[in-house]
Coordinates of C-alpha atoms and ligand atoms in Angstrom, one line a residue:
M28 CA -13.4 3.8 -31.4
K29 CA -16.1 5.3 -29.3
R30 CA -15.7 8.8 -28.0
I31 CA -16.8 10.1 -24.6
V32 CA -17.5 13.8 -24.8
L33 CA -17.6 15.5 -21.5
K34 CA -20.1 18.1 -20.4
H35 CA -19.1 21.7 -20.7
G36 CA -16.5 22.7 -18.0
E37 CA -15.9 19.1 -16.8
E38 CA -12.4 18.7 -18.2
D39 CA -10.3 20.9 -15.8
R40 CA -9.7 18.1 -13.2
I41 CA -8.7 15.7 -16.0
R42 CA -6.4 18.2 -17.7
A43 CA -4.7 18.6 -14.3
G44 CA -3.8 14.9 -14.3
H45 CA -6.8 13.2 -12.7
P46 CA -7.5 10.0 -14.8
W47 CA -11.1 9.4 -13.8
V48 CA -14.3 10.4 -15.6
Y49 CA -17.4 10.2 -13.5
D50 CA -20.7 9.1 -15.2
N51 CA -22.4 12.5 -14.4
E52 CA -19.7 14.3 -16.3
V53 CA -20.4 12.7 -19.6
G54 CA -22.3 14.9 -22.1
K55 CA -22.6 12.4 -25.0
I56 CA -21.1 9.3 -26.4
L57 CA -20.3 9.2 -30.1
D58 CA -19.4 6.3 -32.3
G59 CA -16.2 7.5 -34.0
F60 CA -16.7 5.1 -37.0
T61 CA -20.1 6.1 -38.2
A62 CA -20.6 9.4 -40.1
P63 CA -23.3 11.5 -38.6
S64 CA -26.5 10.5 -40.2
A65 CA -29.7 12.5 -40.7
G66 CA -32.4 12.1 -38.1
D67 CA -31.9 10.6 -34.6
P68 CA -29.0 8.2 -34.6
A69 CA -29.3 5.2 -32.3
P70 CA -27.7 5.9 -28.9
V71 CA -24.2 4.6 -28.6
V72 CA -23.8 2.3 -25.7
L73 CA -20.5 1.7 -23.9
L74 CA -19.5 -1.9 -23.1
P75 CA -17.8 -2.8 -19.8
G76 CA -14.1 -3.2 -20.3
E77 CA -13.8 -1.6 -23.8
V78 CA -11.4 1.2 -24.7
A79 CA -12.7 4.7 -25.7
D80 CA -11.4 8.2 -26.3
V81 CA -12.2 11.0 -24.0
E82 CA -12.7 14.6 -25.2
S83 CA -13.8 17.9 -23.7
S84 CA -17.0 19.5 -24.8
R85 CA -14.9 21.5 -27.2
K86 CA -13.6 18.3 -28.7
T87 CA -10.1 18.7 -27.2
Y88 CA -8.5 15.3 -26.9
L89 CA -8.0 14.2 -23.3
G90 CA -6.8 10.7 -23.6
R91 CA -7.7 7.0 -24.1
A92 CA -9.6 5.2 -21.4
L93 CA -10.9 1.9 -20.1
V94 CA -14.6 2.2 -19.6
N95 CA -17.1 0.6 -17.3
P96 CA -20.7 1.9 -17.7
N97 CA -21.7 0.0 -14.6
S98 CA -19.4 2.0 -12.4
K99 CA -19.6 5.7 -11.2
I100 CA -16.1 5.9 -12.6
I101 CA -17.2 5.4 -16.1
A102 CA -13.8 5.8 -17.7
R103 CA -10.2 5.6 -16.4
I104 CA -7.7 7.3 -18.7
Y105 CA -4.6 5.2 -19.2
S106 CA -2.8 7.2 -21.9
P107 CA -2.7 10.8 -23.1
S108 CA -2.4 9.5 -26.7
K109 CA -4.2 7.1 -28.9
E110 CA -2.3 4.1 -27.6
G111 CA -3.9 0.6 -27.9
M112 CA -4.1 -1.8 -25.0
D113 CA -2.4 -5.0 -25.9
K114 CA 0.3 -7.2 -24.4
G115 CA 3.0 -4.9 -25.8
F116 CA 1.3 -1.9 -24.0
F117 CA 1.3 -3.8 -20.7
K118 CA 5.0 -4.8 -21.2
R119 CA 6.0 -1.2 -21.9
R120 CA 4.1 0.1 -18.9
I121 CA 5.4 -2.6 -16.5
R122 CA 8.9 -2.1 -17.8
E123 CA 8.7 1.7 -17.2
A124 CA 7.4 1.1 -13.7
V125 CA 10.1 -1.4 -12.8
A126 CA 12.8 0.8 -14.3
Q127 CA 11.6 3.8 -12.2
R128 CA 12.1 1.8 -9.1
T129 CA 15.7 1.1 -9.8
V130 CA 16.7 4.8 -9.9
G131 CA 16.9 7.5 -7.4
P132 CA 18.0 7.7 -3.8
S133 CA 15.8 4.9 -2.5
N134 CA 18.5 2.4 -3.6
Y135 CA 16.1 -0.4 -4.2
D136 CA 17.8 -3.6 -5.3
L137 CA 15.0 -5.7 -6.9
H138 CA 17.1 -8.9 -6.4
R139 CA 16.9 -8.5 -2.6
H140 CA 14.1 -6.0 -1.8
S141 CA 10.3 -6.6 -1.8
L142 CA 8.7 -3.8 -3.6
R143 CA 5.4 -2.5 -5.1
L144 CA 6.2 -2.8 -8.8
V145 CA 3.0 -1.3 -10.0
F146 CA 0.8 1.2 -8.2
A147 CA -2.3 1.4 -10.4
E148 CA -3.2 4.9 -11.7
A149 CA 0.1 6.4 -10.4
D150 CA 2.0 4.0 -12.8
F151 CA -0.6 4.6 -15.6
L152 CA -2.1 1.2 -15.2
P153 CA -5.5 2.1 -13.7
G154 CA -6.7 -0.6 -11.3
I155 CA -3.6 -2.8 -11.2
I156 CA -1.5 -3.3 -8.1
I157 CA 1.5 -5.6 -8.2
D158 CA 3.7 -6.3 -5.1
R159 CA 6.8 -8.5 -5.5
F160 CA 8.1 -10.3 -2.5
V161 CA 11.7 -11.6 -2.4
G162 CA 12.8 -14.3 0.1
W163 CA 12.7 -17.9 1.0
P164 CA 10.0 -20.3 2.2
L165 CA 9.7 -20.1 6.0
N166 CA 10.1 -23.9 6.5
K167 CA 13.4 -23.9 4.6
V168 CA 14.7 -20.9 6.7
E169 CA 13.6 -22.7 9.9
S170 CA 15.1 -26.1 8.9
A171 CA 18.4 -24.4 8.0
E172 CA 18.6 -23.5 11.7
L173 CA 20.0 -20.1 10.9
E174 CA 19.0 -18.7 14.2
S175 CA 20.8 -19.9 17.3
A176 CA 18.5 -20.8 20.1
V177 CA 21.3 -20.0 22.6
S178 CA 22.3 -16.6 21.4
L179 CA 18.9 -15.6 20.1
R180 CA 20.6 -14.1 17.1
P181 CA 18.3 -12.6 14.5
I182 CA 18.4 -14.2 11.0
M183 CA 20.3 -12.2 8.4
F184 CA 19.7 -12.1 4.6
E185 CA 23.3 -13.1 4.0
D186 CA 23.0 -16.2 6.3
A187 CA 19.9 -17.3 4.4
E188 CA 21.5 -16.8 1.1
A189 CA 24.6 -18.7 2.1
A190 CA 22.5 -21.6 3.3
L191 CA 19.7 -21.6 0.8
G192 CA 21.0 -20.0 -2.3
K193 CA 19.6 -17.0 -4.2
P194 CA 16.2 -15.9 -3.0
Q195 CA 13.0 -16.6 -4.9
S196 CA 10.2 -14.2 -5.6
W197 CA 6.4 -14.3 -5.4
I198 CA 3.9 -11.9 -6.8
A199 CA 0.7 -10.6 -5.2
I200 CA -1.6 -8.9 -7.7
Q201 CA -4.9 -7.0 -7.4
F202 CA -7.2 -6.2 -10.3
L203 CA -9.4 -3.3 -9.1
S204 CA -11.1 -2.2 -12.3
F205 CA -13.4 -4.0 -14.8
G206 CA -11.2 -3.3 -17.8
M207 CA -8.1 -4.7 -16.1
D208 CA -9.9 -7.6 -14.6
S209 CA -11.0 -8.8 -18.1
R210 CA -7.4 -8.5 -19.3
R211 CA -5.8 -10.4 -16.5
E212 CA -4.3 -13.2 -18.5
E213 CA -2.6 -10.8 -20.8
I214 CA -1.3 -8.7 -17.9
I215 CA 0.1 -11.6 -16.1
A216 CA 1.8 -12.9 -19.3
A217 CA 3.3 -9.4 -19.9
L218 CA 4.5 -9.2 -16.3
E219 CA 6.2 -12.6 -16.4
E220 CA 7.9 -11.8 -19.8
V221 CA 9.3 -8.5 -18.4
L222 CA 10.6 -10.1 -15.2
E223 CA 12.0 -13.1 -16.9
Q224 CA 13.6 -11.5 -19.9
D225 CA 14.2 -7.8 -19.5
G226 CA 17.5 -7.6 -17.6
F227 CA 18.3 -4.3 -19.2
I228 CA 15.8 -2.5 -16.9
I229 CA 17.8 -3.5 -13.8
P230 CA 21.2 -1.8 -13.3
D231 CA 23.1 -5.1 -13.1
G232 CA 21.5 -6.4 -16.3
I233 CA 20.4 -9.6 -14.7
P234 CA 16.7 -10.4 -15.3
L235 CA 14.6 -10.7 -12.1
G236 CA 13.5 -14.2 -13.1
T237 CA 10.4 -16.3 -13.0
S238 CA 8.2 -15.8 -10.0
A239 CA 7.8 -19.0 -7.9
G240 CA 4.1 -18.1 -7.5
I241 CA 1.5 -15.5 -8.4
V242 CA -1.3 -15.0 -5.9
E243 CA -4.4 -13.0 -6.8
K244 CA -5.5 -10.7 -3.9
S245 CA -8.5 -9.1 -5.6
A246 CA -10.6 -9.0 -2.4
A247 CA -10.8 -5.2 -2.1
K248 CA -14.3 -3.8 -1.6
V249 CA -13.8 -1.3 -4.5
R250 CA -14.3 -4.3 -6.8
E251 CA -18.0 -4.4 -5.9
L252 CA -18.3 -0.8 -7.2
E253 CA -17.0 -2.1 -10.5
G254 CA -19.5 -5.0 -10.5
L255 CA -16.8 -7.5 -9.9
P256 CA -16.8 -10.5 -7.5
L257 CA -14.1 -10.7 -4.8
R258 CA -11.4 -13.2 -5.9
E259 CA -8.4 -14.6 -4.2
G260 CA -6.1 -17.5 -4.7
L261 CA -3.0 -18.9 -6.4
I262 CA -3.0 -18.3 -10.2
R263 CA 0.5 -19.5 -11.1
G264 CA 3.2 -21.7 -9.6
S265 CA 3.0 -22.3 -5.8
F266 CA 3.1 -20.6 -2.5
P267 CA 4.6 -22.2 0.6
A268 CA 1.8 -23.2 3.0
A269 CA 3.7 -21.8 6.0
G270 CA 4.6 -18.5 4.3
I271 CA 7.8 -17.0 3.2
V272 CA 10.5 -14.9 4.9
I273 CA 11.3 -11.5 3.4
F274 CA 13.9 -9.0 4.6
E275 CA 12.9 -5.4 5.2
N276 CA 15.6 -3.0 6.2
G277 CA 17.6 -6.1 6.9
I278 CA 14.9 -7.4 9.3
P279 CA 13.2 -10.8 8.6
F280 CA 9.4 -10.9 8.4
M281 CA 7.2 -13.8 7.7
V282 CA 4.7 -13.0 5.0
N283 CA 1.7 -15.1 3.8
L284 CA 0.4 -14.0 0.5
I285 CA -2.5 -16.4 0.7
D286 CA -3.9 -15.6 4.1
G287 CA -2.5 -12.1 4.7
Q288 CA -4.5 -8.9 4.6
K289 CA -4.3 -6.8 1.4
T290 CA -1.3 -8.0 -0.5
G291 CA 0.2 -9.8 2.5
H292 CA 2.6 -7.2 3.9
F293 CA 2.3 -3.4 4.1
L294 CA 5.3 -2.4 2.1
D295 CA 4.4 1.2 2.2
Q296 CA 5.5 1.7 5.8
R297 CA 9.0 0.3 5.2
D298 CA 10.8 3.7 5.5
N299 CA 8.6 4.9 8.3
R300 CA 9.4 1.8 10.3
R301 CA 13.1 2.4 9.8
I302 CA 12.8 6.0 11.0
A303 CA 10.7 4.9 14.0
A304 CA 13.4 2.3 14.8
A305 CA 16.1 5.1 14.7
Y306 CA 14.1 7.1 17.3
A307 CA 13.8 4.0 19.4
Q308 CA 17.5 3.4 19.2
A309 CA 18.3 6.9 20.2
A310 CA 15.9 6.8 23.1
S311 CA 16.9 3.4 24.4
A312 CA 20.6 4.5 24.6
G313 CA 19.7 6.4 27.7
K314 CA 17.0 4.1 29.1
P315 CA 17.5 0.5 30.0
V316 CA 13.8 -0.4 29.6
L317 CA 12.1 1.3 26.6
R318 CA 8.4 0.6 26.6
V319 CA 6.6 0.6 23.2
L320 CA 2.9 0.2 22.3
D321 CA 2.2 -0.8 18.7
V322 CA -1.5 -0.7 18.1
F323 CA -3.1 -1.9 14.9
S324 CA 0.2 -3.9 14.7
Y325 CA -0.8 -6.4 12.0
T326 CA 2.2 -8.7 11.8
G327 CA 4.4 -6.4 13.9
G328 CA 6.0 -4.3 11.1
F329 CA 6.7 -1.4 13.5
G330 CA 7.0 -3.3 16.8
I331 CA 9.6 -5.8 15.5
H332 CA 11.6 -2.9 14.1
L333 CA 11.6 -1.1 17.4
A334 CA 12.4 -4.2 19.4
R335 CA 15.4 -4.8 17.1
A336 CA 16.4 -1.2 17.8
G337 CA 16.6 -1.9 21.5
A338 CA 13.1 -1.4 22.9
A339 CA 12.9 -3.8 25.8
Q340 CA 9.1 -4.2 26.1
V341 CA 6.9 -4.0 23.0
T342 CA 3.2 -4.7 23.1
C343 CA 1.5 -5.4 19.8
V344 CA -2.3 -5.0 19.8
D345 CA -4.5 -6.1 16.9
A346 CA -8.0 -7.6 16.4
S347 CA -6.6 -10.3 14.1
A348 CA -5.5 -13.5 15.9
A349 CA -3.7 -14.7 12.7
A350 CA -1.8 -11.4 12.4
L351 CA -0.6 -11.8 16.1
E352 CA 0.4 -15.4 15.4
T353 CA 2.7 -14.0 12.7
V354 CA 4.0 -11.4 15.2
R355 CA 5.2 -14.3 17.4
I356 CA 6.8 -16.0 14.4
N357 CA 8.5 -12.7 13.5
A358 CA 9.7 -12.3 17.1
G359 CA 11.3 -15.8 16.8
L360 CA 13.0 -15.0 13.4
N361 CA 14.4 -11.9 15.0
G362 CA 15.7 -13.6 18.2
L363 CA 13.6 -11.3 20.3
G364 CA 12.6 -13.8 22.9
D365 CA 10.0 -12.4 25.3
S366 CA 10.4 -8.7 24.6
I367 CA 7.3 -8.8 22.4
T368 CA 3.9 -9.3 23.9
T369 CA 0.8 -9.7 21.8
V370 CA -2.8 -8.7 22.7
E371 CA -5.8 -9.6 20.7
A372 CA -8.3 -6.8 21.2
D373 CA -10.3 -4.0 19.6
V374 CA -7.9 -1.1 19.8
F375 CA -10.6 1.4 20.8
E376 CA -11.7 -0.8 23.7
Y377 CA -8.1 -1.6 24.7
L378 CA -7.1 2.1 24.8
R379 CA -10.2 3.1 26.8
R380 CA -9.4 0.5 29.5
R381 CA -5.8 1.4 30.1
P382 CA -5.1 2.5 33.7
A383 CA -3.8 6.1 33.9
E384 CA -0.5 5.1 35.3
E385 CA 0.4 2.9 32.3
L386 CA 2.8 5.0 30.3
Y387 CA 5.0 4.4 27.3
D388 CA 8.1 5.8 25.7
I389 CA 6.9 5.3 22.1
I390 CA 3.4 4.6 20.8
I391 CA 2.7 3.6 17.2
L392 CA -0.8 4.2 15.7
D393 CA -1.2 2.7 12.3
P394 CA -4.9 2.1 11.8
P395 CA -6.7 0.8 8.7
A396 CA -8.3 3.5 6.5
F397 CA -11.2 4.8 8.7
A398 CA -12.3 7.1 5.8
K399 CA -12.7 5.0 2.7
T400 CA -14.6 7.8 1.0
R401 CA -14.8 11.6 1.4
S402 CA -18.4 11.3 2.8
A403 CA -17.1 9.0 5.6
L404 CA -14.5 11.7 6.6
E405 CA -16.3 13.3 9.5
G406 CA -17.0 10.1 11.4
A407 CA -13.5 8.9 10.6
L408 CA -11.9 12.0 12.1
R409 CA -13.7 11.3 15.4
G410 CA -12.1 7.9 15.4
Y411 CA -8.6 9.2 14.5
K412 CA -8.9 11.9 17.1
E413 CA -10.0 9.5 19.8
I414 CA -7.0 7.1 19.4
N415 CA -4.6 10.0 19.1
L416 CA -5.9 11.7 22.2
R417 CA -5.7 8.6 24.2
A418 CA -2.2 7.8 22.9
I419 CA -0.9 11.3 23.7
N420 CA -2.2 10.8 27.3
M421 CA -0.4 7.5 27.6
L422 CA 3.0 8.8 26.6
K423 CA 5.7 9.7 29.2
P424 CA 7.0 13.3 29.1
G425 CA 9.4 13.3 26.1
G426 CA 7.7 10.2 24.7
I427 CA 7.2 9.8 21.0
L428 CA 4.0 9.3 19.0
V429 CA 4.2 7.8 15.6
T430 CA 0.8 8.4 14.1
C431 CA -0.4 7.3 10.6
S432 CA -3.4 7.5 8.4
C433 CA -3.7 5.7 5.0
S434 CA -7.1 7.3 4.2
Y435 CA -6.6 9.2 0.9
A436 CA -9.8 11.2 1.8
L437 CA -8.0 12.7 4.8
D438 CA -5.5 15.2 3.5
E439 CA -2.3 16.1 5.3
I440 CA -3.6 19.5 6.6
R441 CA -6.7 18.0 8.1
F442 CA -4.7 15.1 9.6
R443 CA -2.3 17.5 11.3
Y444 CA -5.2 19.7 12.5
M445 CA -6.8 16.6 14.0
I446 CA -3.5 16.0 15.9
T447 CA -3.4 19.6 17.0
E448 CA -6.9 19.2 18.4
A449 CA -6.1 16.0 20.2
A450 CA -3.0 17.6 21.8
A451 CA -5.1 20.6 22.9
D452 CA -7.7 18.3 24.4
A453 CA -5.0 16.4 26.2
G454 CA -3.5 19.6 27.5
K455 CA -0.1 18.6 26.0
R456 CA 2.3 20.4 23.8
L457 CA 3.8 18.4 20.9
I458 CA 6.9 18.9 18.8
M459 CA 6.6 17.7 15.3
L460 CA 9.9 15.8 14.6
D461 CA 9.1 14.6 11.1
F462 CA 6.1 14.2 8.8
R463 CA 6.4 11.6 6.1
R464 CA 4.5 10.1 3.3
Q465 CA 4.7 6.8 1.3
P466 CA 8.0 5.6 -0.2
A467 CA 9.0 5.9 -3.8
D468 CA 7.6 2.5 -4.9
H469 CA 4.2 3.9 -4.1
P470 CA 4.5 6.9 -6.5
V471 CA 2.2 10.0 -6.3
L472 CA 0.5 11.1 -9.6
V473 CA 0.2 14.9 -9.5
G474 CA -3.4 15.9 -10.0
Y475 CA -4.6 12.6 -8.7
D476 CA -4.8 13.2 -4.9
E477 CA -6.0 9.7 -4.2
S478 CA -2.5 8.5 -4.9
L479 CA -1.0 10.6 -2.0
Y480 CA -2.6 8.6 0.7
L481 CA -0.1 7.7 3.5
K482 CA 0.6 10.2 6.3
C483 CA 3.0 9.4 9.1
G484 CA 3.8 12.0 11.7
F485 CA 6.5 11.7 14.4
Y486 CA 5.7 13.9 17.4
R487 CA 7.4 14.3 20.8
V488 CA 5.4 15.2 23.9
A489 CA 7.1 18.1 25.5
G490 CA 8.3 17.3 29.0
Ligands
SAH18 N1 1.0 -1.4 11.4 C1 0.9 -2.5 10.5 C2 -0.3 -2.3 9.6 C3 -1.6 -2.1 10.2 S1 -2.9 -2.5 9.1 C4 2.2 -2.8 9.8 O1 3.2 -2.1 10.1 O2 2.2 -3.7 9.1 C5 -4.3 -2.3 10.2 C6 -4.4 -3.4 11.2 O3 -5.5 -3.0 12.1 C7 -4.8 -4.8 10.6 O4 -3.9 -5.7 11.1 C8 -6.2 -5.0 11.3 O5 -6.4 -6.4 11.7 C9 -6.2 -4.2 12.5 N2 -7.5 -3.6 12.9 C10 -8.5 -3.0 12.2 N3 -9.4 -2.5 13.0 C11 -9.0 -2.8 14.3 C12 -9.6 -2.6 15.6 N4 -10.7 -1.9 15.7 N5 -8.9 -3.0 16.7 C13 -7.8 -3.7 16.5 N6 -7.2 -4.0 15.3 C14 -7.8 -3.5 14.2

């Protein structure tokens, strides 16, 4: 086993829980198998994807890591002990991650709920993301005629189950590090064995069962930094061409794992959408026509929730025509008729062109990560501030701003300060109603701040 010995003083961040070793932190690389020989030993070279031990300059053991000498992140620690990386290891780790998700107040039921099963470093599987979607093929749901065209009633999970039987499941998987990418077959086999056989990890003891399809979504740009090509497509089973219907907070959504962005659906906003819907419900009780603007809407995650909660006019704005097509399908599944309007536009342009008299009761801002790295933060903050300032100006007195950022490089304090500045520039006073993060199936690893990435603030514009 090769040993990566850090330079003096470089171990503090790792001892605090951060799993990455950067190439400029490495003092020397030793070959653990060869006794020190006299004279100059041949330099030890790390091979992409191999496993090595990491030590401080004082030879304190820090953990076992996957290495990639072609990446700035030269090693990703996956275990504090000398644990090998084989199928048994993957099964153990996946089992632990799945079991974690069945406990606690979130009340996840893996037989019904779509969840992130593995969140990479934060589940001690560096560079692997696994989302599991539970539902039925869209065409089956549609042909079962569950929604009534007359009453425009939304489709319910129970109706679908009664008509179509138990839901199926599909997996979206991302391999984001070289070491994991080279072990993908082993990882998929381990995942399938855990889901098919390990009923004991689920409270009811019933195994989750075979996935109807596994779709690889390894198209994230970070793969290029690992020297990996972008890769997407079906790797096991099948995926319905028209997509599937999942239920989130009891609300049906069409998801297409093949064509969708990231893993197909942004599961991390599930709880924030539910809370936003609760605000809409409270507000619409006193107002017959609640107007909502959902910008960067993607497939309408927030907008559909708010319309279901009683918002009479919801405008979803996104640059992706495909996402907006799905918004319309979702409006249909939810019996929302014409309360949802879609607009294909660049959000910055769209907000700039709004007439001053166009005001809303609730505005959702859920942009993509503007700051993908720390060095991109300053420019990103200008973008965040611009959309927040414009949104604050477009809210009625008493209106609510739901504003998010999924850039890990933007911490909560700076995010809130950006909102403070935007409110000051708008000359408005804001009340912070709530400030939220990501849900429990996207765990946060203490010491690894990159894993605490989602911010979602709820603010009321003082009247
Ligand atoms: N709110 C969504 C997730 C948003 S993801 C949900 O709840 O599911 C970010 C979205 O912003 C993507 O759909 C992407 O197509 C869109 N987008 C990115 N840049 C944009 C821009 N400049 N103008 C409009 N849409 C943009």
